[in-house]
mmCIF file of C-alpha atoms in Angstrom:
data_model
loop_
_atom_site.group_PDB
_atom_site.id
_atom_site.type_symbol
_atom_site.label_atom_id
_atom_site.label_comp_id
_atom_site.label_asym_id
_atom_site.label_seq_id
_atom_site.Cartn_x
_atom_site.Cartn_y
_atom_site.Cartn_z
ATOM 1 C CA UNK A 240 111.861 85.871 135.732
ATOM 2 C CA UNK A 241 109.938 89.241 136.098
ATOM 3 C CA UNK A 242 107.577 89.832 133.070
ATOM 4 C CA UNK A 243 105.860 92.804 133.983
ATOM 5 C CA UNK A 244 106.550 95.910 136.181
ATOM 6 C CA UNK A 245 104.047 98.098 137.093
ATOM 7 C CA UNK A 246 105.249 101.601 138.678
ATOM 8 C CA UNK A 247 103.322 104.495 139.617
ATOM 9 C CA UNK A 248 103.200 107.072 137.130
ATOM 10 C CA UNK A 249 103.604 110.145 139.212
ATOM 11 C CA UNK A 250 106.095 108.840 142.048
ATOM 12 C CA UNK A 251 107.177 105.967 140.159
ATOM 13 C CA UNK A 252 107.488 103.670 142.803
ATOM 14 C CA UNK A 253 106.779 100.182 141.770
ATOM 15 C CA UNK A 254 103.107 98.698 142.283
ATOM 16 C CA UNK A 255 103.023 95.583 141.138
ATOM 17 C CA UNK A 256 105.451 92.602 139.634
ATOM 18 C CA UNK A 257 104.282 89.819 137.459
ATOM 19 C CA UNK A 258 107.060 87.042 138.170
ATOM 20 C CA UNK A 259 107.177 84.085 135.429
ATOM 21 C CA UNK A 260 108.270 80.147 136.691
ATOM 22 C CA UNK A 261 110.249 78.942 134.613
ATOM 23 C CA UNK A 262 112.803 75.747 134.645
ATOM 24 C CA UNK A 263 116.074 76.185 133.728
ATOM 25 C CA UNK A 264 116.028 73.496 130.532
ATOM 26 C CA UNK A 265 112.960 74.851 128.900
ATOM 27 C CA UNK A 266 113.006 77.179 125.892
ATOM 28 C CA UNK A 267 110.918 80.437 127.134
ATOM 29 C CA UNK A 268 109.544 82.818 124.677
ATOM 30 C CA UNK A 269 110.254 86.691 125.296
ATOM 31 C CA UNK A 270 110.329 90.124 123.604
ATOM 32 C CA UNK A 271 113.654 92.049 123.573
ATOM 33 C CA UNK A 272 114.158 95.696 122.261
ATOM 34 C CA UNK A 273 116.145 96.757 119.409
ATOM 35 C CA UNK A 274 118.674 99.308 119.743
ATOM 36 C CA UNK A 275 119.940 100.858 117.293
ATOM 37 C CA UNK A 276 123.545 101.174 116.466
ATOM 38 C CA UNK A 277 125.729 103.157 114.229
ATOM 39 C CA UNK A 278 125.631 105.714 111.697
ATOM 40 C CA UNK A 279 124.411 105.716 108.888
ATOM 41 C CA UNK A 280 124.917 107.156 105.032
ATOM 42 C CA UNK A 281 122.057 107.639 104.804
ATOM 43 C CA UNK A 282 121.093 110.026 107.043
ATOM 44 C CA UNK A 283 124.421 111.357 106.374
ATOM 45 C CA UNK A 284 123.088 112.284 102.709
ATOM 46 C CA UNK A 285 119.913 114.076 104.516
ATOM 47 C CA UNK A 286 117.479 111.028 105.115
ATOM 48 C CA UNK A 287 115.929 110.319 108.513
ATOM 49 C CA UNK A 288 115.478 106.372 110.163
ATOM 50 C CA UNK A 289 112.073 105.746 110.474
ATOM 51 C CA UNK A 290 111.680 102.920 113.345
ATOM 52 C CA UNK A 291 108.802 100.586 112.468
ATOM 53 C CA UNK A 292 109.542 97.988 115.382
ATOM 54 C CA UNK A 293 111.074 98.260 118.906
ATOM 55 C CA UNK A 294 111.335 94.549 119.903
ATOM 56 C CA UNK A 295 110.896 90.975 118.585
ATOM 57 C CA UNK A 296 110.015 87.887 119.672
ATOM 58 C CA UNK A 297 112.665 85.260 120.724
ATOM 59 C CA UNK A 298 112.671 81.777 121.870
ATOM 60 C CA UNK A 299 115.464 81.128 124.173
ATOM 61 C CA UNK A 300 116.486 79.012 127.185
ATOM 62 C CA UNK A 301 116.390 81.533 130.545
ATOM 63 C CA UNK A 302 119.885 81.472 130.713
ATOM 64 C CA UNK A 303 120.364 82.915 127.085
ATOM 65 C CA UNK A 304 117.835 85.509 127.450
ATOM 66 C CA UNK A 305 119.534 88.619 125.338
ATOM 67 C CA UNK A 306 119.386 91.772 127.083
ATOM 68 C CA UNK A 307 118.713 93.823 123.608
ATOM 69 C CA UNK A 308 119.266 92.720 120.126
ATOM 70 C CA UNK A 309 121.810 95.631 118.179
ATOM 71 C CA UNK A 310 120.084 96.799 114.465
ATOM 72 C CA UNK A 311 123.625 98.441 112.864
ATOM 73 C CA UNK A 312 122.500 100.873 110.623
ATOM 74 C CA UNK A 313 126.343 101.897 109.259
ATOM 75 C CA UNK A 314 125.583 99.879 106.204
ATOM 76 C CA UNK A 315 121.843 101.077 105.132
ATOM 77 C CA UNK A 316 121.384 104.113 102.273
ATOM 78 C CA UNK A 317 118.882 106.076 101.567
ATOM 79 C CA UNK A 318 115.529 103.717 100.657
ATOM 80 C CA UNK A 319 117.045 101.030 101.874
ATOM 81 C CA UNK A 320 115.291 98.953 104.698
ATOM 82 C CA UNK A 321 116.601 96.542 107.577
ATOM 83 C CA UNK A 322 114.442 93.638 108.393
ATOM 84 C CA UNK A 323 113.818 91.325 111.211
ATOM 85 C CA UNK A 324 116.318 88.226 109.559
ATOM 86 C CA UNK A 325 118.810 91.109 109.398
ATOM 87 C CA UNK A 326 119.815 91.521 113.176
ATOM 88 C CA UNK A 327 122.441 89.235 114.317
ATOM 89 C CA UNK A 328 121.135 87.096 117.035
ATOM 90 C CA UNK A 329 123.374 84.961 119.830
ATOM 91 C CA UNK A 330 123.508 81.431 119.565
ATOM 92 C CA UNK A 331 120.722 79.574 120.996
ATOM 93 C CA UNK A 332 118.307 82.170 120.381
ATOM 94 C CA UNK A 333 115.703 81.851 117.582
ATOM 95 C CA UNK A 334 113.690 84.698 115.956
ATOM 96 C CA UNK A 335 109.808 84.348 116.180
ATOM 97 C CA UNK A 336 108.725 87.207 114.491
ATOM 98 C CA UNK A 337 108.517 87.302 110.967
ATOM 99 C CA UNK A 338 112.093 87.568 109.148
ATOM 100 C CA UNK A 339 110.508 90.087 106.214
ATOM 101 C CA UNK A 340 109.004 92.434 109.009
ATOM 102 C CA UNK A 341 110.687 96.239 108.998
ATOM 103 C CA UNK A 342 112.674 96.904 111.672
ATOM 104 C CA UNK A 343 113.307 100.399 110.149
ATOM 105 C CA UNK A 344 113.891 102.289 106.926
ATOM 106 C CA UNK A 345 115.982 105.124 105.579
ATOM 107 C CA UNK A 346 113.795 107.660 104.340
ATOM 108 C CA UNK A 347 113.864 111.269 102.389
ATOM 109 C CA UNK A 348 111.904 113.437 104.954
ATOM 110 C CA UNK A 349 108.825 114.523 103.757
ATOM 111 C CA UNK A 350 108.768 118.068 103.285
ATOM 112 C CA UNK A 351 105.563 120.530 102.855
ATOM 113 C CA UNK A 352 106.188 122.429 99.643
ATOM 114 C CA UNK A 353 105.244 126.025 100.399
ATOM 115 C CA UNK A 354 104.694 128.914 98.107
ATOM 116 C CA UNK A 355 107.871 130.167 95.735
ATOM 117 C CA UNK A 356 109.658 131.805 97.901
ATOM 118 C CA UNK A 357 109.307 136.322 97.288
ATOM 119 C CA UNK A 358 112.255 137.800 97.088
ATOM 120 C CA UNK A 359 112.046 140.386 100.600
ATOM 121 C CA UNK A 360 112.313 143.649 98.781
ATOM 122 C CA UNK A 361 110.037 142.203 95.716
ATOM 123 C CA UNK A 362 106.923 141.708 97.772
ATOM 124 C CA UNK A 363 107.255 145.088 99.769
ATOM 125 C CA UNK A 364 106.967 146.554 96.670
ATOM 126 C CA UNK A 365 103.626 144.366 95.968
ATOM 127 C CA UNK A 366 102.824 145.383 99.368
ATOM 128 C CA UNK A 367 103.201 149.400 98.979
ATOM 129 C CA UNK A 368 101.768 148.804 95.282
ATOM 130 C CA UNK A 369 98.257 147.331 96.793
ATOM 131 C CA UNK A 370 97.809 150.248 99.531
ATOM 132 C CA UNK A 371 98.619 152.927 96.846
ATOM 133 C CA UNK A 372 95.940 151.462 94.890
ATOM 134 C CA UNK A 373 93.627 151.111 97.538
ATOM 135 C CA UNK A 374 94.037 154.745 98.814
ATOM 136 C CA UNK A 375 93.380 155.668 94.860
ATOM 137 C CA UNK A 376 89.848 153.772 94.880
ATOM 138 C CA UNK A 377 88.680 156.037 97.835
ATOM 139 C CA UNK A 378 88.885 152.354 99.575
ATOM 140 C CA UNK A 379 84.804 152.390 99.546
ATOM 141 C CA UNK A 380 83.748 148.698 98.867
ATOM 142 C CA UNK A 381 80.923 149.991 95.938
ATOM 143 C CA UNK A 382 78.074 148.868 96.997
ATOM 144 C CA UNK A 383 78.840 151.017 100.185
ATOM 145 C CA UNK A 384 78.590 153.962 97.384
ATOM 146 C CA UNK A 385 74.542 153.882 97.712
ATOM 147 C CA UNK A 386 74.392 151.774 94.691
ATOM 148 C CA UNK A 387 71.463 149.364 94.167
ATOM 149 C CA UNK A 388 71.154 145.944 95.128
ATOM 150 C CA UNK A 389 68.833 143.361 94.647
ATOM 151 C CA UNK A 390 66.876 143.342 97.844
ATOM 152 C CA UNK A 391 66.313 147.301 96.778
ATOM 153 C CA UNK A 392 64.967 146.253 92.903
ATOM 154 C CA UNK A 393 62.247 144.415 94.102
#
């Protein structure tokens, strides 16, 4: 059984192979991804899935080694989570990690709250207002006037 592949990054041609003995009648212990499956209200309503875990732990014989374990999602709403003891597992295989853990969560996206919104032709108006104004003043700053400051008092 291979347990880890190591490929090149840039060519990716494979560098290295960690193989695993194992005998056929002896439970092994493995991680296997979760993919996900489905679709769900919940993002139907305008929520997002926010993954918390990619793979769990299993303890199975070699022979029963899952390829991937299938999260269905067509059943969660919005602030509702799915949980490790929630993915249906094939017979002989036994779930190591933690049954409460998050697998993933339907969520309201979190949205930055900007500024009320200006109507377009409202804040032109503002806009023109301000460089009326400005032209009115002379648009000297005052103490560019010649008046006083404190370094000239003392």
């Amino acid at each position: 059984l291979a347990r880890e592949l190591q490929r090149d990054p840039v060519r990716g041609a494979v560098l290295h192979v960690d193989f695993l003995k194992i005998a056929r009648d002896v439970a092994i212990e493995v991680d296997v991804p979760i993919h996900i499956e489905g679709e769900s209200p919940g993002v139907k309503e305008g929520g997002v899935i926010e993954h918390h875990l990619w793979s769990v732990r299993v303890s199975c014989l070699p022979t029963s080694v899952p390829d991937r374990l299938v999260a269905d999602v067509s059943h969660t709403i919005l602030g509702e989570m799915l949980r490790v003891g929630d993915l249906e597992v094939p017979e002989g295989v036994t779930i190591l990690t933690d049954p409460n853990e998050a697998v993933l969560g339907v969520v309201v996206p979190q949205v930055l709250k900007l500024e009320e919104e200006v109507p377009a032709e409202a804040a032109l108006a503002e806009g023109e207002e301000a460089a009326v104004a400005a032209e009115g003043e002379g648009a000297v700053p005052p103490a560019a006037e010649g008046g006083e400051t404190k370094e000239e008092e003392g």
